[in-house]
């Protein structure tokens, strides 16, 4: 029961990191670096308002250390995903317990979600902080994930757990080909899923040859590539969906028709009934009487 609860918290943490990565991709799409490198326009003398050493300042801003804040969700999201299932990137000894994982999740929410992609970042930020608080309770209750248990006896972490009993781990019945898993993964990422299907086929082929050690290795590879395909596919599909929905397709705010004096504070017209224009309504400010007097004087002069 404790192991299942620990794995559930770990799954929620990985989900928050995966959505952090989606936020990073979307944010990078709207703030992608501009690959504009000048050469012929760069001189050797200072010009008005700029120095000659700053000719490619735009490139430095896009690809130098100044660009790191824009890539914070991408970097933190990748670290969070690899931390939970470090398949190709081996993460040494972190997190060993839920206290360390809690600190990472709270850091992820505060610095890699809040401030990025508006409401999406706020929602996932609070979700990440919430899972971080759950991880604190997990530490108090002594919960651990499968990976935390493996860290106690292994330095290098693998995605597929290894059985310490060699005779059992090499038994033919215990070696799975993960064929349905890899077939489903092609829906998310056909290339990586195809590699997984190939490894699944190798499992069956090696088992027929009684090469159980090779079949076991192929089984691990099939599971890894299938998981890679699903995770990368979910990130791409989620990012493209958000970009497609928000990129120029958000309904504009309705604009009220200007009916004259509707609180526009002088930016629209005026209906003349409020006494602020003084000459186009019967507002009692004496302008109409002055106009009548001027007209009578003009008619008198014409008669004379």
mmCIF file of C-alpha atoms in Angstrom, residues 40-278:
data_model
loop_
_atom_site.group_PDB
_atom_site.id
_atom_site.type_symbol
_atom_site.label_atom_id
_atom_site.label_comp_id
_atom_site.label_asym_id
_atom_site.label_seq_id
_atom_site.Cartn_x
_atom_site.Cartn_y
_atom_site.Cartn_z
ATOM 1 C CA UNK A 40 28.977 43.253 -43.345
ATOM 2 C CA UNK A 41 27.053 45.865 -41.353
ATOM 3 C CA UNK A 42 29.475 45.654 -38.442
ATOM 4 C CA UNK A 43 32.214 48.273 -38.433
ATOM 5 C CA UNK A 44 35.218 49.128 -36.308
ATOM 6 C CA UNK A 45 34.076 52.484 -35.022
ATOM 7 C CA UNK A 46 31.354 53.579 -32.651
ATOM 8 C CA UNK A 47 28.187 54.969 -34.199
ATOM 9 C CA UNK A 48 25.574 57.307 -32.814
ATOM 10 C CA UNK A 49 23.904 55.578 -29.889
ATOM 11 C CA UNK A 50 25.835 52.295 -30.059
ATOM 12 C CA UNK A 51 29.335 50.913 -29.810
ATOM 13 C CA UNK A 52 30.973 48.772 -32.463
ATOM 14 C CA UNK A 53 31.394 45.868 -30.006
ATOM 15 C CA UNK A 54 27.585 45.647 -29.646
ATOM 16 C CA UNK A 55 26.919 45.063 -33.341
ATOM 17 C CA UNK A 56 25.628 41.508 -32.681
ATOM 18 C CA UNK A 57 24.021 42.259 -29.337
ATOM 19 C CA UNK A 58 20.757 40.782 -30.609
ATOM 20 C CA UNK A 59 22.463 37.438 -31.190
ATOM 21 C CA UNK A 60 23.985 37.536 -27.702
ATOM 22 C CA UNK A 61 20.572 38.248 -26.206
ATOM 23 C CA UNK A 62 18.992 35.318 -28.053
ATOM 24 C CA UNK A 63 21.689 32.696 -27.601
ATOM 25 C CA UNK A 64 23.803 33.895 -24.683
ATOM 26 C CA UNK A 65 23.212 33.627 -20.951
ATOM 27 C CA UNK A 66 20.546 36.316 -21.220
ATOM 28 C CA UNK A 67 18.278 33.818 -23.038
ATOM 29 C CA UNK A 68 18.248 31.316 -20.149
ATOM 30 C CA UNK A 69 15.209 32.851 -18.367
ATOM 31 C CA UNK A 70 13.129 32.204 -21.487
ATOM 32 C CA UNK A 71 14.193 28.534 -21.422
ATOM 33 C CA UNK A 72 13.563 27.928 -17.707
ATOM 34 C CA UNK A 73 10.369 25.837 -18.183
ATOM 35 C CA UNK A 74 12.069 23.752 -20.876
ATOM 36 C CA UNK A 75 15.118 22.981 -18.757
ATOM 37 C CA UNK A 76 13.261 22.344 -15.486
ATOM 38 C CA UNK A 77 10.594 20.244 -17.218
ATOM 39 C CA UNK A 78 13.212 18.033 -18.879
ATOM 40 C CA UNK A 79 15.062 17.560 -15.594
ATOM 41 C CA UNK A 80 11.819 16.611 -13.847
ATOM 42 C CA UNK A 81 10.938 14.011 -16.479
ATOM 43 C CA UNK A 82 14.405 12.467 -16.591
ATOM 44 C CA UNK A 83 14.505 12.489 -12.803
ATOM 45 C CA UNK A 84 11.535 10.165 -12.581
ATOM 46 C CA UNK A 85 12.393 7.916 -15.507
ATOM 47 C CA UNK A 86 16.028 8.588 -16.488
ATOM 48 C CA UNK A 87 16.238 6.396 -19.591
ATOM 49 C CA UNK A 88 18.987 7.997 -21.656
ATOM 50 C CA UNK A 89 20.065 10.659 -19.173
ATOM 51 C CA UNK A 90 21.331 8.983 -16.015
ATOM 52 C CA UNK A 91 20.490 11.137 -12.967
ATOM 53 C CA UNK A 92 22.732 10.118 -10.077
ATOM 54 C CA UNK A 93 21.070 9.789 -6.709
ATOM 55 C CA UNK A 94 18.328 12.417 -6.902
ATOM 56 C CA UNK A 95 15.780 12.392 -5.463
ATOM 57 C CA UNK A 96 16.550 9.774 -2.842
ATOM 58 C CA UNK A 97 13.506 10.664 -0.763
ATOM 59 C CA UNK A 98 10.319 12.660 -0.939
ATOM 60 C CA UNK A 99 11.839 15.599 0.938
ATOM 61 C CA UNK A 100 14.242 16.231 -1.943
ATOM 62 C CA UNK A 101 11.491 15.666 -4.489
ATOM 63 C CA UNK A 102 9.194 18.062 -2.636
ATOM 64 C CA UNK A 103 11.785 20.846 -2.762
ATOM 65 C CA UNK A 104 12.248 20.297 -6.498
ATOM 66 C CA UNK A 105 8.503 20.364 -7.217
ATOM 67 C CA UNK A 106 7.978 23.572 -5.242
ATOM 68 C CA UNK A 107 10.957 25.119 -7.043
ATOM 69 C CA UNK A 108 9.445 23.989 -10.343
ATOM 70 C CA UNK A 109 6.112 25.604 -9.562
ATOM 71 C CA UNK A 110 7.528 28.922 -8.349
ATOM 72 C CA UNK A 111 10.269 29.491 -10.912
ATOM 73 C CA UNK A 112 9.332 27.434 -13.981
ATOM 74 C CA UNK A 113 5.537 27.833 -14.122
ATOM 75 C CA UNK A 114 4.429 31.080 -12.505
ATOM 76 C CA UNK A 115 5.139 33.884 -14.931
ATOM 77 C CA UNK A 116 5.014 31.723 -18.074
ATOM 78 C CA UNK A 117 2.050 31.230 -20.425
ATOM 79 C CA UNK A 118 -0.474 33.115 -18.304
ATOM 80 C CA UNK A 119 -3.180 30.957 -16.717
ATOM 81 C CA UNK A 120 -1.565 27.720 -17.884
ATOM 82 C CA UNK A 121 1.558 28.506 -15.890
ATOM 83 C CA UNK A 122 -0.447 29.565 -12.837
ATOM 84 C CA UNK A 123 -2.576 26.401 -12.875
ATOM 85 C CA UNK A 124 0.338 24.029 -13.329
ATOM 86 C CA UNK A 125 2.399 26.033 -10.845
ATOM 87 C CA UNK A 126 -0.171 25.527 -8.110
ATOM 88 C CA UNK A 127 -0.503 21.875 -9.116
ATOM 89 C CA UNK A 128 3.253 21.414 -8.811
ATOM 90 C CA UNK A 129 3.287 23.113 -5.394
ATOM 91 C CA UNK A 130 0.348 20.944 -4.295
ATOM 92 C CA UNK A 131 2.171 17.759 -5.315
ATOM 93 C CA UNK A 132 5.238 19.089 -3.506
ATOM 94 C CA UNK A 133 3.182 19.376 -0.326
ATOM 95 C CA UNK A 134 1.925 15.818 -0.865
ATOM 96 C CA UNK A 135 5.543 14.732 -1.185
ATOM 97 C CA UNK A 136 6.246 16.289 2.223
ATOM 98 C CA UNK A 137 3.450 14.215 3.738
ATOM 99 C CA UNK A 138 4.888 11.201 1.921
ATOM 100 C CA UNK A 139 8.237 11.831 3.592
ATOM 101 C CA UNK A 140 6.575 12.015 6.999
ATOM 102 C CA UNK A 141 4.704 8.758 6.355
ATOM 103 C CA UNK A 142 7.821 7.014 5.074
ATOM 104 C CA UNK A 143 6.602 6.526 1.486
ATOM 105 C CA UNK A 144 8.998 5.747 -1.358
ATOM 106 C CA UNK A 145 8.732 5.195 -5.092
ATOM 107 C CA UNK A 146 10.255 2.287 -6.981
ATOM 108 C CA UNK A 147 13.088 4.515 -8.112
ATOM 109 C CA UNK A 148 13.856 5.680 -4.580
ATOM 110 C CA UNK A 149 14.054 2.064 -3.471
ATOM 111 C CA UNK A 150 16.444 1.287 -6.329
ATOM 112 C CA UNK A 151 18.659 4.235 -5.429
ATOM 113 C CA UNK A 152 19.509 2.567 -2.142
ATOM 114 C CA UNK A 153 21.385 -0.197 -3.925
ATOM 115 C CA UNK A 154 22.260 1.147 -7.394
ATOM 116 C CA UNK A 155 24.218 4.134 -8.632
ATOM 117 C CA UNK A 156 23.103 3.979 -12.249
ATOM 118 C CA UNK A 157 19.380 3.991 -12.786
ATOM 119 C CA UNK A 158 17.576 2.117 -15.522
ATOM 120 C CA UNK A 159 14.001 2.491 -16.663
ATOM 121 C CA UNK A 160 13.124 -1.226 -16.436
ATOM 122 C CA UNK A 161 13.780 -2.802 -13.029
ATOM 123 C CA UNK A 162 16.253 -5.638 -12.948
ATOM 124 C CA UNK A 163 15.520 -8.818 -11.042
ATOM 125 C CA UNK A 164 18.237 -9.790 -8.598
ATOM 126 C CA UNK A 165 17.408 -13.467 -9.106
ATOM 127 C CA UNK A 166 19.190 -14.263 -12.371
ATOM 128 C CA UNK A 167 17.429 -17.563 -12.879
ATOM 129 C CA UNK A 168 14.022 -15.911 -12.578
ATOM 130 C CA UNK A 169 14.909 -12.836 -14.639
ATOM 131 C CA UNK A 170 16.147 -15.008 -17.502
ATOM 132 C CA UNK A 171 13.172 -17.361 -17.490
ATOM 133 C CA UNK A 172 11.351 -17.223 -20.797
ATOM 134 C CA UNK A 173 7.956 -16.572 -19.259
ATOM 135 C CA UNK A 174 9.172 -13.462 -17.433
ATOM 136 C CA UNK A 175 10.651 -11.816 -20.517
ATOM 137 C CA UNK A 176 7.952 -9.621 -22.077
ATOM 138 C CA UNK A 177 8.014 -8.301 -25.622
ATOM 139 C CA UNK A 178 5.793 -5.240 -24.821
ATOM 140 C CA UNK A 179 4.343 -5.499 -28.314
ATOM 141 C CA UNK A 180 0.919 -3.898 -27.531
ATOM 142 C CA UNK A 181 2.733 -1.113 -25.651
ATOM 143 C CA UNK A 182 5.021 -0.309 -28.563
ATOM 144 C CA UNK A 183 2.184 -0.472 -31.110
ATOM 145 C CA UNK A 184 0.185 2.050 -29.063
ATOM 146 C CA UNK A 185 3.246 4.288 -28.783
ATOM 147 C CA UNK A 186 3.380 4.709 -32.581
ATOM 148 C CA UNK A 187 0.209 6.793 -32.325
ATOM 149 C CA UNK A 188 2.135 9.388 -30.309
ATOM 150 C CA UNK A 189 5.496 9.213 -32.106
ATOM 151 C CA UNK A 190 5.734 6.903 -35.148
ATOM 152 C CA UNK A 191 9.542 6.973 -35.391
ATOM 153 C CA UNK A 192 10.349 6.059 -31.801
ATOM 154 C CA UNK A 193 7.369 3.747 -31.616
ATOM 155 C CA UNK A 194 8.650 1.973 -34.724
ATOM 156 C CA UNK A 195 11.995 1.394 -33.002
ATOM 157 C CA UNK A 196 10.090 -0.059 -30.057
ATOM 158 C CA UNK A 197 8.184 -2.418 -32.361
ATOM 159 C CA UNK A 198 11.494 -3.575 -33.848
ATOM 160 C CA UNK A 199 12.855 -4.326 -30.370
ATOM 161 C CA UNK A 200 9.664 -6.212 -29.520
ATOM 162 C CA UNK A 201 10.150 -8.322 -32.625
ATOM 163 C CA UNK A 202 13.729 -8.986 -31.548
ATOM 164 C CA UNK A 203 12.460 -10.315 -28.210
ATOM 165 C CA UNK A 204 10.397 -12.985 -29.941
ATOM 166 C CA UNK A 205 13.228 -13.806 -32.328
ATOM 167 C CA UNK A 206 15.841 -14.182 -29.582
ATOM 168 C CA UNK A 207 13.533 -16.249 -27.396
ATOM 169 C CA UNK A 208 13.149 -18.741 -30.229
ATOM 170 C CA UNK A 209 16.931 -18.967 -30.422
ATOM 171 C CA UNK A 210 17.049 -19.522 -26.631
ATOM 172 C CA UNK A 211 19.144 -16.377 -26.247
ATOM 173 C CA UNK A 212 17.430 -15.291 -23.051
ATOM 174 C CA UNK A 213 20.024 -12.674 -22.115
ATOM 175 C CA UNK A 214 19.655 -10.965 -25.490
ATOM 176 C CA UNK A 215 15.871 -11.243 -25.267
ATOM 177 C CA UNK A 216 15.897 -9.601 -21.845
ATOM 178 C CA UNK A 217 17.972 -6.700 -23.145
ATOM 179 C CA UNK A 218 15.682 -6.297 -26.158
ATOM 180 C CA UNK A 219 12.682 -6.336 -23.805
ATOM 181 C CA UNK A 220 14.133 -3.461 -21.801
ATOM 182 C CA UNK A 221 14.847 -1.537 -25.004
ATOM 183 C CA UNK A 222 11.291 -2.066 -26.246
ATOM 184 C CA UNK A 223 9.860 -0.707 -22.996
ATOM 185 C CA UNK A 224 12.203 2.292 -23.064
ATOM 186 C CA UNK A 225 11.511 3.294 -26.663
ATOM 187 C CA UNK A 226 7.770 2.852 -26.163
ATOM 188 C CA UNK A 227 7.848 5.101 -23.110
ATOM 189 C CA UNK A 228 9.978 7.647 -24.954
ATOM 190 C CA UNK A 229 7.512 7.696 -27.853
ATOM 191 C CA UNK A 230 4.500 8.273 -25.599
ATOM 192 C CA UNK A 231 6.146 10.991 -23.518
ATOM 193 C CA UNK A 232 7.555 12.930 -26.468
ATOM 194 C CA UNK A 233 4.326 12.499 -28.412
ATOM 195 C CA UNK A 234 2.249 13.845 -25.527
ATOM 196 C CA UNK A 235 4.516 16.893 -25.235
ATOM 197 C CA UNK A 236 4.330 17.601 -28.975
ATOM 198 C CA UNK A 237 0.582 17.025 -29.228
ATOM 199 C CA UNK A 238 -0.129 19.149 -26.153
ATOM 200 C CA UNK A 239 2.148 21.972 -27.312
ATOM 201 C CA UNK A 240 0.790 22.039 -30.864
ATOM 202 C CA UNK A 241 -2.790 21.948 -29.582
ATOM 203 C CA UNK A 242 -2.240 24.933 -27.283
ATOM 204 C CA UNK A 243 -0.389 26.868 -29.982
ATOM 205 C CA UNK A 244 -3.073 26.080 -32.570
ATOM 206 C CA UNK A 245 -5.885 27.200 -30.283
ATOM 207 C CA UNK A 246 -4.244 30.408 -29.068
ATOM 208 C CA UNK A 247 -2.243 31.554 -32.103
ATOM 209 C CA UNK A 248 -4.581 34.129 -33.630
ATOM 210 C CA UNK A 249 -7.705 32.134 -32.862
ATOM 211 C CA UNK A 250 -8.676 33.689 -29.553
ATOM 212 C CA UNK A 251 -11.913 35.649 -29.896
ATOM 213 C CA UNK A 252 -11.375 39.420 -29.556
ATOM 214 C CA UNK A 253 -13.029 41.354 -26.789
ATOM 215 C CA UNK A 254 -16.363 42.890 -27.837
ATOM 216 C CA UNK A 255 -16.323 46.668 -28.342
ATOM 217 C CA UNK A 256 -19.368 48.646 -27.247
ATOM 218 C CA UNK A 257 -20.935 50.937 -29.836
ATOM 219 C CA UNK A 258 -20.230 54.613 -29.183
ATOM 220 C CA UNK A 259 -23.614 56.147 -28.385
ATOM 221 C CA UNK A 260 -22.277 59.613 -27.753
ATOM 222 C CA UNK A 261 -21.691 59.984 -24.048
ATOM 223 C CA UNK A 262 -21.224 56.518 -22.530
ATOM 224 C CA UNK A 263 -18.348 57.128 -20.202
ATOM 225 C CA UNK A 264 -15.649 57.486 -22.860
ATOM 226 C CA UNK A 265 -14.249 60.509 -21.027
ATOM 227 C CA UNK A 266 -13.912 62.700 -24.062
ATOM 228 C CA UNK A 267 -12.732 60.076 -26.551
ATOM 229 C CA UNK A 268 -16.072 59.756 -28.309
ATOM 230 C CA UNK A 269 -18.807 62.133 -29.343
ATOM 231 C CA UNK A 270 -21.143 63.955 -27.078
ATOM 232 C CA UNK A 271 -24.901 64.106 -27.203
ATOM 233 C CA UNK A 272 -25.010 67.648 -25.889
ATOM 234 C CA UNK A 273 -27.443 66.957 -23.064
ATOM 235 C CA UNK A 274 -24.959 67.106 -20.194
ATOM 236 C CA UNK A 275 -23.890 70.701 -20.361
ATOM 237 C CA UNK A 276 -20.260 70.040 -21.248
ATOM 238 C CA UNK A 277 -20.263 71.225 -24.835
ATOM 239 C CA UNK A 278 -22.251 74.411 -24.388
#
